[in-house]
Short mmCIF file of C-alpha atoms in Angstrom, two decimals:
data_model
loop_
_atom_site.label_atom_id
_atom_site.label_comp_id
_atom_site.label_asym_id
_atom_site.label_seq_id
_atom_site.Cartn_x
_atom_site.Cartn_y
_atom_site.Cartn_z
CA MET A 316 -46.31 -2.85 -9.90
CA MET A 317 -43.62 -0.78 -11.55
CA ASP A 318 -41.50 -2.31 -14.25
CA TYR A 319 -38.15 -1.27 -12.87
CA THR A 320 -36.15 -3.03 -15.55
CA SER A 321 -37.61 -0.83 -18.24
CA LEU A 322 -36.87 2.19 -16.07
CA ILE A 323 -33.15 1.53 -15.89
CA SER A 324 -31.46 3.46 -18.67
CA LYS A 325 -30.24 1.59 -21.70
CA THR A 326 -26.72 2.80 -20.99
CA ALA A 327 -26.80 1.60 -17.40
CA ARG A 328 -28.26 -1.73 -18.46
CA GLU A 329 -25.64 -2.24 -21.12
CA ILE A 330 -22.70 -1.67 -18.82
CA LYS A 331 -21.43 -5.12 -17.99
CA PRO A 332 -21.31 -5.99 -14.31
CA SER A 333 -17.95 -7.25 -13.16
CA GLY A 334 -17.74 -10.87 -14.28
CA ILE A 335 -16.16 -11.99 -11.08
CA ARG A 336 -18.78 -10.65 -8.71
CA ARG A 337 -19.66 -14.20 -7.69
CA PHE A 338 -16.04 -15.00 -6.87
CA PHE A 339 -15.81 -11.80 -4.81
CA ASP A 340 -18.93 -12.71 -2.88
CA ILE A 341 -17.51 -16.10 -1.94
CA ALA A 342 -14.13 -14.64 -0.97
CA ASN A 343 -15.65 -11.92 1.16
CA THR A 344 -17.87 -14.24 3.17
CA MET A 345 -15.73 -17.35 3.63
CA GLU A 346 -14.20 -17.91 7.10
CA GLY A 347 -10.47 -18.08 7.75
CA VAL A 348 -9.37 -16.58 4.45
CA ILE A 349 -5.87 -15.20 4.08
CA SER A 350 -6.05 -12.60 1.39
CA LEU A 351 -3.74 -10.98 -1.11
CA GLY A 352 -6.81 -9.53 -2.72
CA VAL A 353 -7.26 -5.92 -1.76
CA GLY A 354 -6.25 -2.88 -3.72
CA GLU A 355 -5.66 -0.55 -0.82
CA PRO A 356 -2.77 0.13 1.54
CA ASP A 357 -2.58 -1.62 4.90
CA PHE A 358 -0.82 1.36 6.49
CA ARG A 359 -2.87 3.79 8.48
CA THR A 360 -3.17 7.35 7.33
CA PRO A 361 -0.15 9.03 8.99
CA TRP A 362 -1.21 10.66 12.26
CA GLN A 363 -0.21 14.16 11.19
CA ILE A 364 -2.79 13.94 8.43
CA ARG A 365 -5.50 12.56 10.69
CA SER A 366 -4.79 15.28 13.25
CA ALA A 367 -5.08 17.96 10.60
CA GLY A 368 -8.50 16.58 9.69
CA ILE A 369 -9.57 16.54 13.33
CA ARG A 370 -8.26 20.08 13.89
CA SER A 371 -10.29 21.31 10.96
CA LEU A 372 -13.41 19.71 12.46
CA GLU A 373 -12.70 21.27 15.84
CA ALA A 374 -12.40 24.63 14.13
CA SER A 375 -15.75 23.96 12.48
CA ALA A 376 -14.34 24.04 8.98
CA THR A 377 -17.31 22.10 7.72
CA ARG A 378 -18.71 24.24 4.94
CA TYR A 379 -18.41 23.90 1.17
CA THR A 380 -15.09 24.97 -0.22
CA ALA A 381 -14.59 26.65 -3.58
CA ASN A 382 -15.79 24.31 -6.35
CA SER A 383 -12.27 23.61 -7.45
CA GLY A 384 -11.08 23.03 -3.86
CA LEU A 385 -9.37 25.08 -1.17
CA LEU A 386 -6.90 27.44 -2.78
CA LYS A 387 -4.28 26.45 -0.19
CA LEU A 388 -4.63 22.83 -1.20
CA ARG A 389 -4.44 23.67 -4.89
CA GLU A 390 -1.29 25.66 -4.17
CA GLU A 391 0.21 22.71 -2.31
CA ILE A 392 -0.72 20.35 -5.16
CA SER A 393 0.89 22.74 -7.60
CA ARG A 394 4.07 22.92 -5.48
CA TYR A 395 4.15 19.16 -5.03
CA THR A 396 3.81 18.59 -8.77
CA GLN A 397 6.58 21.08 -9.46
CA ARG A 398 8.77 19.28 -6.94
CA LYS A 399 8.00 15.80 -8.26
CA LEU A 400 7.67 16.31 -12.00
CA GLY A 401 9.24 19.70 -12.57
CA LEU A 402 5.98 20.89 -14.13
CA LYS A 403 4.07 24.10 -13.39
CA TYR A 404 0.31 24.08 -13.01
CA ASP A 405 -1.40 27.31 -12.03
CA PRO A 406 -3.39 26.71 -8.82
CA THR A 407 -6.05 29.17 -9.90
CA ASP A 408 -7.17 27.48 -13.10
CA GLU A 409 -5.12 24.39 -13.90
CA VAL A 410 -5.83 22.37 -10.76
CA LEU A 411 -9.14 20.79 -9.73
CA VAL A 412 -9.63 18.92 -6.44
CA THR A 413 -12.00 15.97 -6.85
CA VAL A 414 -13.64 13.15 -4.91
CA GLY A 415 -10.85 10.66 -5.42
CA GLY A 416 -9.03 9.99 -8.68
CA SER A 417 -12.21 8.21 -9.77
CA GLU A 418 -14.27 11.36 -10.00
CA ALA A 419 -11.48 13.10 -11.85
CA ILE A 420 -11.43 10.30 -14.43
CA ASP A 421 -15.21 10.37 -14.80
CA MET A 422 -15.42 14.15 -15.15
CA THR A 423 -12.51 14.31 -17.57
CA VAL A 424 -14.07 11.72 -19.85
CA ARG A 425 -17.47 13.40 -19.68
CA ALA A 426 -15.93 16.79 -20.38
CA VAL A 427 -14.23 15.71 -23.58
CA ILE A 428 -16.18 12.79 -25.06
CA ASP A 429 -19.06 13.20 -27.52
CA PRO A 430 -21.19 10.22 -28.53
CA GLY A 431 -19.17 8.07 -30.91
CA ASP A 432 -15.78 9.42 -29.85
CA GLU A 433 -13.24 6.71 -29.27
CA VAL A 434 -11.19 6.25 -26.11
CA ILE A 435 -8.12 4.04 -26.32
CA ILE A 436 -7.73 1.93 -23.19
CA PRO A 437 -4.76 -0.39 -22.67
CA GLU A 438 -5.65 -3.56 -20.77
CA PRO A 439 -5.22 -5.31 -18.38
CA SER A 440 -6.00 -2.19 -16.37
CA PHE A 441 -8.22 -0.81 -13.65
CA VAL A 442 -11.86 -1.48 -14.34
CA CYS A 443 -13.42 1.98 -14.52
CA TYR A 444 -12.25 3.37 -17.87
CA ASP A 445 -14.54 1.27 -20.05
CA PRO A 446 -17.85 1.89 -18.21
CA ILE A 447 -17.06 5.58 -17.71
CA THR A 448 -16.41 5.92 -21.43
CA ARG A 449 -19.72 4.24 -22.22
CA LEU A 450 -21.59 6.47 -19.77
CA ALA A 451 -20.34 9.44 -21.74
CA GLY A 452 -21.51 7.83 -24.99
CA GLY A 453 -17.94 7.12 -26.03
CA VAL A 454 -16.61 3.97 -27.61
CA PRO A 455 -13.87 2.09 -25.72
CA LYS A 456 -11.08 0.87 -28.00
CA ILE A 457 -9.31 -1.77 -25.98
CA VAL A 458 -5.63 -2.36 -26.68
CA SER A 459 -4.34 -5.60 -25.22
CA THR A 460 -0.86 -5.23 -23.80
CA ARG A 461 1.33 -8.27 -23.52
CA GLU A 462 3.67 -9.69 -20.94
CA GLU A 463 6.46 -9.79 -23.57
CA ASP A 464 6.21 -5.99 -23.69
CA GLY A 465 6.09 -5.72 -19.91
CA PHE A 466 2.35 -4.95 -20.19
CA LYS A 467 3.21 -1.54 -21.59
CA LEU A 468 1.50 0.25 -24.43
CA THR A 469 3.70 0.00 -27.52
CA PRO A 470 3.82 2.71 -30.20
CA SER A 471 2.77 0.23 -32.88
CA ALA A 472 -0.25 -1.00 -30.89
CA LEU A 473 -1.24 2.60 -30.28
CA LYS A 474 -0.85 3.51 -33.96
CA ALA A 475 -3.06 0.57 -34.95
CA ALA A 476 -5.78 1.64 -32.52
CA ILE A 477 -5.99 5.28 -33.62
CA SER A 478 -8.83 6.23 -35.91
CA GLU A 479 -10.40 9.50 -37.03
CA ARG A 480 -12.75 9.26 -34.06
CA THR A 481 -10.01 8.85 -31.44
CA LYS A 482 -10.39 11.60 -28.87
CA LEU A 483 -8.61 10.29 -25.80
CA LEU A 484 -5.86 7.89 -24.80
CA VAL A 485 -5.83 6.49 -21.28
CA LEU A 486 -2.36 5.86 -19.86
CA PRO A 487 -2.86 3.95 -16.62
CA TYR A 488 0.71 3.74 -15.34
CA PRO A 489 2.01 2.66 -12.81
CA SER A 490 -0.46 -0.08 -13.51
CA ASN A 491 -3.04 -1.79 -11.42
CA PRO A 492 -2.92 -4.82 -11.85
CA THR A 493 0.38 -5.43 -13.64
CA GLY A 494 2.77 -3.10 -11.80
CA ALA A 495 4.08 -1.89 -15.18
CA VAL A 496 5.53 1.59 -15.48
CA MET A 497 6.38 3.49 -18.65
CA THR A 498 9.88 4.92 -18.88
CA ARG A 499 10.68 8.37 -20.22
CA GLU A 500 11.96 6.82 -23.47
CA GLU A 501 8.81 4.76 -23.92
CA LEU A 502 6.61 7.76 -23.23
CA TYR A 503 8.63 9.74 -25.75
CA GLU A 504 7.77 7.15 -28.39
CA ILE A 505 4.08 7.41 -27.47
CA GLY A 506 4.45 11.18 -27.78
CA GLU A 507 5.88 10.81 -31.26
CA VAL A 508 2.83 8.80 -32.34
CA LEU A 509 0.51 11.49 -30.99
CA ARG A 510 2.50 14.47 -32.25
CA ASP A 511 0.41 16.70 -34.55
CA THR A 512 -2.78 14.81 -33.68
CA ASN A 513 -5.69 16.27 -31.73
CA ILE A 514 -5.75 13.37 -29.27
CA LEU A 515 -5.79 14.01 -25.53
CA VAL A 516 -4.10 11.84 -22.90
CA LEU A 517 -5.69 10.96 -19.59
CA SER A 518 -2.77 9.88 -17.42
CA ASP A 519 -3.95 8.06 -14.32
CA GLU A 520 -1.01 8.49 -11.97
CA ILE A 521 -2.65 7.45 -8.71
CA TYR A 522 0.31 5.13 -7.98
CA SER A 523 2.97 7.72 -8.90
CA GLU A 524 4.60 7.65 -5.45
CA LEU A 525 4.86 3.88 -5.52
CA THR A 526 7.64 3.19 -7.99
CA PHE A 527 10.72 1.16 -7.31
CA GLY A 528 14.24 1.88 -8.43
CA ARG A 529 13.46 5.10 -10.24
CA PRO A 530 11.08 7.97 -9.74
CA HIS A 531 7.83 8.15 -11.64
CA THR A 532 7.79 9.87 -15.03
CA SER A 533 4.57 11.54 -16.12
CA PRO A 534 3.64 11.70 -19.79
CA ALA A 535 3.22 15.43 -19.21
CA GLU A 536 6.99 15.65 -18.80
CA ILE A 537 7.35 14.78 -22.48
CA GLU A 538 7.32 17.90 -24.64
CA SER A 539 4.92 16.51 -27.26
CA LEU A 540 2.53 15.26 -24.58
CA TYR A 541 2.45 18.16 -22.13
CA GLU A 542 -0.16 20.21 -23.98
CA ARG A 543 -2.50 17.24 -24.42
CA THR A 544 -2.18 15.53 -21.04
CA ILE A 545 -4.60 15.61 -18.14
CA ILE A 546 -2.88 14.24 -15.05
CA ILE A 547 -5.11 12.41 -12.58
CA ASN A 548 -3.69 11.79 -9.16
CA GLY A 549 -4.85 11.56 -5.57
CA PHE A 550 -4.10 10.83 -1.96
CA SER A 551 -5.46 7.30 -1.59
CA LYS A 552 -2.43 5.22 -2.43
CA ALA A 553 0.50 7.50 -1.66
CA PHE A 554 -0.73 8.63 1.75
CA SER A 555 -2.91 5.66 2.67
CA MET A 556 -6.01 7.83 2.46
CA THR A 557 -8.44 5.66 0.49
CA GLY A 558 -11.51 6.44 2.59
CA TRP A 559 -10.90 10.20 2.56
CA ARG A 560 -11.90 10.21 -1.12
CA LEU A 561 -9.62 12.89 -2.42
CA GLY A 562 -7.97 13.28 -5.79
CA TYR A 563 -7.21 15.93 -8.36
CA ALA A 564 -6.85 16.71 -12.03
CA LEU A 565 -4.16 18.88 -13.62
CA GLY A 566 -4.13 20.01 -17.19
CA PRO A 567 -4.60 22.70 -19.80
CA LYS A 568 -6.82 25.60 -18.67
CA PRO A 569 -9.72 25.09 -21.12
CA ILE A 570 -9.99 21.41 -20.24
CA ILE A 571 -9.79 21.97 -16.48
CA LYS A 572 -12.37 24.72 -16.87
CA ALA A 573 -14.80 22.33 -18.58
CA ILE A 574 -14.18 19.58 -16.03
CA THR A 575 -14.69 22.06 -13.20
CA LYS A 576 -18.03 23.10 -14.68
CA LEU A 577 -19.30 19.51 -14.63
CA HIS A 578 -17.80 18.92 -11.18
CA GLN A 579 -19.59 22.01 -9.89
CA PHE A 580 -22.98 20.62 -10.92
CA ALA A 581 -22.37 17.00 -9.97
CA ILE A 582 -20.34 17.28 -6.78
CA MET A 583 -20.12 20.93 -5.61
CA CYS A 584 -16.75 20.32 -3.97
CA ALA A 585 -14.63 17.55 -2.53
CA PRO A 586 -15.05 16.80 1.21
CA THR A 587 -13.79 19.75 3.24
CA THR A 588 -12.26 17.73 6.09
CA SER A 589 -10.30 15.65 3.61
CA GLN A 590 -9.03 18.76 1.88
CA HIS A 591 -7.65 20.16 5.13
CA ALA A 592 -6.01 16.83 5.90
CA ALA A 593 -4.52 16.66 2.41
CA ILE A 594 -2.76 20.00 2.83
CA GLU A 595 -0.87 18.46 5.75
CA ALA A 596 -0.11 15.34 3.70
CA LEU A 597 1.62 17.39 1.01
CA ARG A 598 3.42 19.61 3.49
CA SER A 599 4.90 17.15 5.94
CA CYS A 600 4.67 13.55 4.87
CA ASP A 601 7.52 12.96 2.42
CA ASP A 602 9.32 10.84 5.04
CA LYS A 603 6.25 8.80 5.81
CA VAL A 604 5.74 8.08 2.13
CA ARG A 605 9.38 7.07 1.76
CA GLU A 606 9.07 4.65 4.70
CA MET A 607 5.94 3.08 3.23
CA VAL A 608 7.58 2.72 -0.18
CA GLU A 609 10.60 1.01 1.39
CA GLU A 610 8.32 -1.43 3.15
CA TYR A 611 6.37 -2.12 -0.06
CA ASP A 612 9.66 -2.70 -1.83
CA ALA A 613 10.72 -5.40 0.66
CA ARG A 614 7.36 -7.11 0.24
CA ARG A 615 7.53 -6.78 -3.52
CA LYS A 616 10.85 -8.57 -3.71
CA LEU A 617 9.68 -11.31 -1.35
CA ILE A 618 6.49 -11.97 -3.28
CA VAL A 619 8.10 -11.92 -6.73
CA ARG A 620 10.75 -14.37 -5.59
CA GLY A 621 8.04 -16.49 -3.97
CA PHE A 622 5.98 -16.77 -7.15
CA CYS A 623 9.00 -17.51 -9.30
CA GLU A 624 10.10 -20.26 -6.91
CA LEU A 625 6.64 -21.75 -7.11
CA GLY A 626 7.02 -21.89 -10.87
CA LEU A 627 4.55 -19.07 -11.53
CA ASN A 628 6.51 -16.76 -13.75
CA CYS A 629 6.24 -13.18 -12.57
CA THR A 630 7.53 -10.15 -14.45
CA GLU A 631 9.07 -7.75 -11.97
CA PRO A 632 6.48 -5.09 -11.12
CA MET A 633 8.15 -1.67 -11.06
CA GLY A 634 5.26 0.29 -9.58
CA ALA A 635 1.97 0.17 -7.65
CA PHE A 636 1.62 -2.66 -5.11
CA TYR A 637 0.69 -5.70 -7.14
CA ALA A 638 2.42 -8.73 -8.56
CA PHE A 639 0.84 -10.25 -11.66
CA PRO A 640 2.17 -13.80 -12.04
CA SER A 641 1.24 -16.04 -14.93
CA ILE A 642 -0.76 -19.14 -14.06
CA LYS A 643 -0.80 -20.43 -17.64
CA SER A 644 1.40 -23.40 -16.67
CA THR A 645 -1.47 -24.79 -14.57
CA GLY A 646 -3.79 -25.01 -17.56
CA LEU A 647 -6.54 -23.32 -15.56
CA SER A 648 -8.32 -20.11 -16.41
CA SER A 649 -7.51 -17.32 -13.99
CA GLU A 650 -10.97 -17.46 -12.48
CA GLU A 651 -10.83 -21.24 -12.05
CA PHE A 652 -7.40 -20.92 -10.49
CA CYS A 653 -8.57 -18.31 -8.00
CA GLU A 654 -11.76 -20.14 -7.10
CA ARG A 655 -10.04 -23.49 -6.57
CA LEU A 656 -7.25 -21.84 -4.58
CA LEU A 657 -9.83 -20.14 -2.42
CA TYR A 658 -11.72 -23.37 -1.70
CA SER A 659 -8.62 -25.49 -1.26
CA GLN A 660 -6.28 -23.22 0.72
CA LYS A 661 -8.44 -20.22 1.55
CA VAL A 662 -6.15 -17.77 -0.18
CA ALA A 663 -7.85 -14.92 -2.02
CA LEU A 664 -6.25 -13.52 -5.19
CA VAL A 665 -7.98 -11.61 -7.95
CA PRO A 666 -8.33 -13.27 -11.38
CA GLY A 667 -6.47 -11.34 -14.06
CA SER A 668 -9.56 -11.56 -16.27
CA ALA A 669 -11.24 -9.03 -13.96
CA PHE A 670 -8.99 -6.42 -15.58
CA GLY A 671 -9.91 -7.21 -19.15
CA ALA A 672 -9.51 -10.13 -21.53
CA ALA A 673 -5.76 -9.49 -21.75
CA GLY A 674 -5.51 -10.40 -18.06
CA GLU A 675 -6.59 -13.98 -18.70
CA GLY A 676 -3.84 -16.39 -17.67
CA TYR A 677 -2.67 -14.18 -14.83
CA VAL A 678 -3.66 -13.47 -11.25
CA ARG A 679 -3.23 -10.29 -9.26
CA ALA A 680 -1.60 -10.55 -5.85
CA SER A 681 -1.55 -7.40 -3.78
CA TYR A 682 1.36 -6.96 -1.41
CA CYS A 683 -0.38 -4.52 0.89
CA TYR A 684 0.23 -7.05 3.62
CA SER A 685 2.92 -7.81 6.20
CA LEU A 686 5.88 -10.02 5.28
CA MET A 687 4.53 -12.70 7.60
CA HIS A 688 1.13 -12.63 5.91
CA ILE A 689 2.69 -12.80 2.45
CA LYS A 690 4.89 -15.74 3.47
CA GLU A 691 1.90 -17.70 4.74
CA ALA A 692 -0.12 -16.96 1.59
CA LEU A 693 2.77 -18.10 -0.59
CA ARG A 694 3.15 -21.27 1.46
CA ARG A 695 -0.51 -22.09 0.95
CA ILE A 696 -0.33 -21.35 -2.77
CA GLY A 697 2.60 -23.81 -2.88
CA VAL A 698 0.47 -26.49 -1.25
CA PHE A 699 -2.31 -25.79 -3.76
CA LEU A 700 0.06 -26.12 -6.71
CA GLU A 701 1.30 -29.45 -5.33
CA GLU A 702 -2.31 -30.61 -5.16
CA LEU A 703 -2.86 -29.60 -8.77
CA ARG A 704 0.17 -31.59 -9.89
CA SER A 705 -0.79 -34.78 -8.06
CA MET B 988 23.39 -4.16 4.46
CA LYS B 989 23.77 -5.30 8.09
CA GLU B 990 21.49 -2.53 9.25
CA LYS B 991 18.81 -3.63 6.81
CA ILE B 992 19.17 -7.26 7.85
CA LEU B 993 18.67 -6.26 11.47
CA SER B 994 15.60 -4.24 10.67
CA LEU B 995 14.09 -7.15 8.70
CA LEU B 996 14.84 -9.63 11.47
CA CYS B 997 13.33 -7.31 14.06
CA GLU B 998 10.18 -7.21 11.98
CA ASN B 999 10.08 -10.97 11.45
CA SER B 1000 12.87 -13.18 12.77
CA ARG B 1001 11.48 -16.15 10.84
CA LEU B 1002 12.52 -14.74 7.48
CA CYS B 1003 15.04 -17.22 6.16
CA ASN B 1004 18.35 -16.06 4.73
CA GLU B 1005 17.20 -16.71 1.16
CA GLU B 1006 14.20 -14.48 1.67
CA ILE B 1007 16.36 -11.77 3.19
CA ALA B 1008 18.72 -12.09 0.23
CA ALA B 1009 15.79 -11.68 -2.19
CA ILE B 1010 14.53 -8.60 -0.38
CA LEU B 1011 17.98 -7.01 -0.23
CA GLU B 1012 18.88 -8.09 -3.78
CA THR B 1013 22.01 -9.89 -2.73
CA THR B 1014 23.14 -13.50 -2.48
CA ARG B 1015 22.29 -16.04 0.16
CA GLY B 1016 26.05 -16.32 0.86
CA GLU B 1017 26.37 -12.61 1.61
CA VAL B 1018 23.45 -12.78 4.04
CA ASP B 1019 24.82 -15.92 5.73
CA LYS B 1020 28.14 -14.16 6.21
CA ALA B 1021 26.63 -10.93 7.52
CA ILE B 1022 24.39 -12.71 10.01
CA ALA B 1023 27.24 -14.93 11.20
CA GLU B 1024 29.26 -11.77 11.86
CA LEU B 1025 26.37 -10.08 13.62
CA GLU B 1026 26.05 -13.12 15.86
CA ALA B 1027 29.79 -13.47 16.46
CA ASP B 1028 30.06 -9.78 17.33
CA GLY B 1029 27.32 -10.19 19.89
CA ILE B 1030 25.04 -7.75 18.06
CA ILE B 1031 22.35 -10.36 17.51
CA ARG B 1032 21.86 -11.85 20.99
CA ALA B 1033 18.87 -14.10 20.44
CA TYR B 1034 15.95 -14.83 18.13
CA THR B 1035 12.67 -14.65 19.95
CA CYS B 1036 8.97 -14.16 19.37
CA ILE B 1037 6.31 -11.85 20.68
CA ILE B 1038 3.55 -13.61 22.56
CA ASP B 1039 0.26 -12.26 23.80
CA LYS B 1040 0.64 -13.86 27.20
CA GLU B 1041 -2.99 -13.23 28.06
CA ARG B 1042 -4.00 -15.79 25.49
CA ILE B 1043 -2.10 -18.62 27.07
CA SER B 1044 -3.30 -20.18 30.29
CA ASP B 1045 -0.06 -19.99 32.24
CA ASP B 1046 0.56 -16.30 31.76
CA GLY B 1047 1.97 -15.46 35.20
CA VAL B 1048 2.53 -11.90 36.37
CA LEU B 1049 4.88 -9.18 35.32
CA ALA B 1050 6.20 -6.43 37.57
CA LEU B 1051 8.18 -3.27 36.92
CA ILE B 1052 10.47 -2.54 39.84
CA GLU B 1053 12.21 0.76 40.28
CA LEU B 1054 15.39 0.49 42.31
CA LYS B 1055 17.45 3.18 43.93
CA VAL B 1056 21.04 2.14 44.05
CA ALA B 1057 24.09 3.61 45.73
CA PRO B 1058 26.74 3.63 43.00
CA LYS B 1059 30.03 2.03 43.88
CA ALA B 1060 33.31 3.87 43.48
CA GLY B 1061 34.97 2.94 40.21
CA ARG B 1062 32.18 0.67 38.98
CA GLY B 1063 29.10 2.88 39.27
CA PHE B 1064 25.92 0.87 38.84
CA GLU B 1065 27.52 -1.93 36.84
CA GLU B 1066 28.14 -4.34 39.68
CA VAL B 1067 24.59 -4.22 41.02
CA ALA B 1068 23.14 -4.34 37.50
CA GLU B 1069 25.20 -7.40 36.64
CA ARG B 1070 24.18 -9.17 39.78
CA ILE B 1071 20.48 -8.39 39.16
CA SER B 1072 20.66 -9.42 35.52
CA SER B 1073 22.02 -12.83 36.49
CA TYR B 1074 18.66 -13.88 37.97
CA PRO B 1075 16.54 -15.87 35.49
CA GLU B 1076 13.42 -14.23 36.97
CA VAL B 1077 14.62 -10.87 35.64
CA GLU B 1078 13.37 -10.20 32.12
CA SER B 1079 15.09 -6.88 31.64
CA CYS B 1080 17.25 -4.46 33.55
CA SER B 1081 17.96 -0.88 32.47
CA LEU B 1082 19.76 2.10 33.90
CA LEU B 1083 17.52 5.16 33.92
CA SER B 1084 17.93 8.87 34.21
CA GLY B 1085 15.63 10.56 36.70
CA VAL B 1086 14.48 9.65 40.17
CA CYS B 1087 15.17 5.93 40.17
CA ASP B 1088 18.36 4.29 38.99
CA LEU B 1089 17.52 0.85 37.70
CA LEU B 1090 14.29 -0.37 36.14
CA VAL B 1091 13.93 -4.12 36.44
CA THR B 1092 11.13 -6.22 34.97
CA VAL B 1093 10.44 -9.47 36.73
CA ARG B 1094 8.15 -12.25 35.64
CA GLY B 1095 6.83 -14.85 38.04
CA ARG B 1096 4.05 -17.35 38.38
CA SER B 1097 2.14 -15.35 41.00
CA PHE B 1098 2.07 -12.04 42.86
CA LYS B 1099 3.41 -13.87 45.87
CA GLU B 1100 6.34 -15.30 43.98
CA VAL B 1101 7.32 -11.93 42.56
CA SER B 1102 6.83 -10.20 45.92
CA SER B 1103 9.04 -12.61 47.73
CA PHE B 1104 11.67 -12.36 45.00
CA VAL B 1105 11.72 -8.58 45.35
CA ALA B 1106 11.74 -8.63 49.15
CA GLY B 1107 13.98 -11.62 49.57
CA GLU B 1108 16.47 -11.07 46.76
CA LEU B 1109 16.47 -7.69 45.04
CA ALA B 1110 15.98 -5.58 48.17
CA MET B 1111 18.74 -7.50 49.94
CA ILE B 1112 21.42 -6.79 47.36
CA GLU B 1113 24.16 -4.59 48.74
CA GLY B 1114 23.85 -1.10 47.32
CA VAL B 1115 20.10 -1.30 46.70
CA SER B 1116 18.60 1.34 48.94
CA SER B 1117 14.93 1.12 47.95
CA THR B 1118 12.49 -0.71 45.69
CA ALA B 1119 9.12 0.31 44.27
CA THR B 1120 7.17 -2.52 42.68
CA GLN B 1121 4.40 -2.00 40.15
CA PHE B 1122 2.48 -4.95 38.78
CA VAL B 1123 1.48 -4.84 35.13
CA MET B 1124 -2.27 -5.15 34.75
CA LYS B 1125 -2.50 -5.27 30.96
CA LYS B 1126 -0.15 -5.04 28.00
CA TYR B 1127 -1.36 -3.22 24.94
CA LYS B 1128 1.73 -3.26 22.81
CA GLU B 1129 5.03 -5.09 22.88
CA LEU B 1130 8.14 -4.33 20.83
CA GLY B 1131 6.12 -2.36 18.33
CA VAL B 1132 3.46 -5.03 17.95
CA SER B 1133 -0.08 -4.32 19.07
CA LEU B 1134 -1.65 -6.87 21.38
CA MET B 1135 -5.08 -5.37 20.98
CA GLY B 1136 -7.84 -7.04 19.02
CA ASP B 1137 -7.30 -9.10 15.91
CA GLU B 1138 -5.80 -8.26 12.61
CA ASP B 1139 -9.01 -7.45 10.75
CA ASP B 1140 -8.31 -3.96 9.47
CA GLY B 1141 -11.66 -3.39 7.80
CA ARG B 1142 -10.35 -3.83 4.28
CA GLY B 1143 -12.33 -6.91 3.31
CA ARG B 1144 -10.77 -9.73 1.28
CA VAL B 1145 -10.91 -8.60 -2.29
CA SER B 1146 -11.30 -5.29 -4.06
CA LEU B 1147 -10.26 -4.10 -7.48
#
């Protein structure tokens, strides 16, 4: 009999499993659940994009592409970035097409982190930065952001977290789960803290298309950050293409070159069909994206108002597609709140604690659902809160 | 703002005015006023709901009837269209370009009922020169809403 436990690497063993796995298992198997729990768009991939994928299959475009992705796609990504951010990235050596934003994050961290190097990660945030850092032998330095600061990274918190070993700062904005975005002025302040340091920035901009009221600003648009920023983006959220698994990294040549080297050995290239589809997404889907954003915006306003009326204070999310209301007034932990809500009213939310200790006291509600669905979920949450009070 | 109100109500006519106000970042009063005007101007004609008739026992039958009509001097197709629209059996009546003139949808309890309505009433109307009746066998989509399957979209309940 093999002793499998001893065969699992120390690193893999030491990576904490998600603490709310149990809650997820219950939510995913219970009957009659109305959910605000998923982190992916409800819209279908626009048909133009699907057709482009199908056309490429019909034309038998099913071989490997260049390691860094189809040149045409890299050119489109470069054009799109110029159009959106006013920044130039050379398609030949400053753009890498990856298997989703996730791979780009993983490869970037692996390419720059040596054992003992520190990675500053603001939380609450998406769950992958910490384990990916550990896999690379790095040391996660968690910075808790606070609701009073709009869940944004403040210059003083950043300053306090920087040490001689700091190699990388993760800027995960627009934020899953808080919906926070960093303004140009706020990013400028972050830039001032990093000026004259040798610290890189990994800017996870997967939700860049989903901002409300003002267009997304990338840290790379700030003069002091441009040279140190690796932009991670992808097609999942903007174009409703989660299952196509396609993302990209943009950044300084030497960094992209190193990431591409690792990508070449680990992945070869991103899925060819998805790459062909993505070219169409960047060429012809601005209107589709605008329509989806308008719809998200209507839902966002409805859900924020709903939570506030229920007495669950909710800072206005300015990006992504999540509301992050406080449940502190109920006296429950976020996991207790979610579990009791699930059993009582069969509404699935995600406990804020899933996104780091700083998420305790909050719950994440996705608004990737129809207005009717959101209304019903809010109604049930209202019934649950009444129950708690009585 | 009125255009946006209409588009929200078309998506879900059960949104209350406060919810519409929240979505459009205006006041309840402004929405009340706009909707009252839309109603008074005859732009909003009714608030209804979309039903998958196959799921209720008494679903009846629906027919699409193409009519050829001899237009009347001075009034064109209006007179006949008005007359047809006045029947409660008629769900909709539209003037078409192309081979036929009016497209009428009629709902009845049975094939027989609809057939006798077409033969006994519609075909008899002065100016109607021919009718072609097609019974609807299945509806897949109505007013932009799919009637196929259930809402499970394969996303699961929770993901990070």
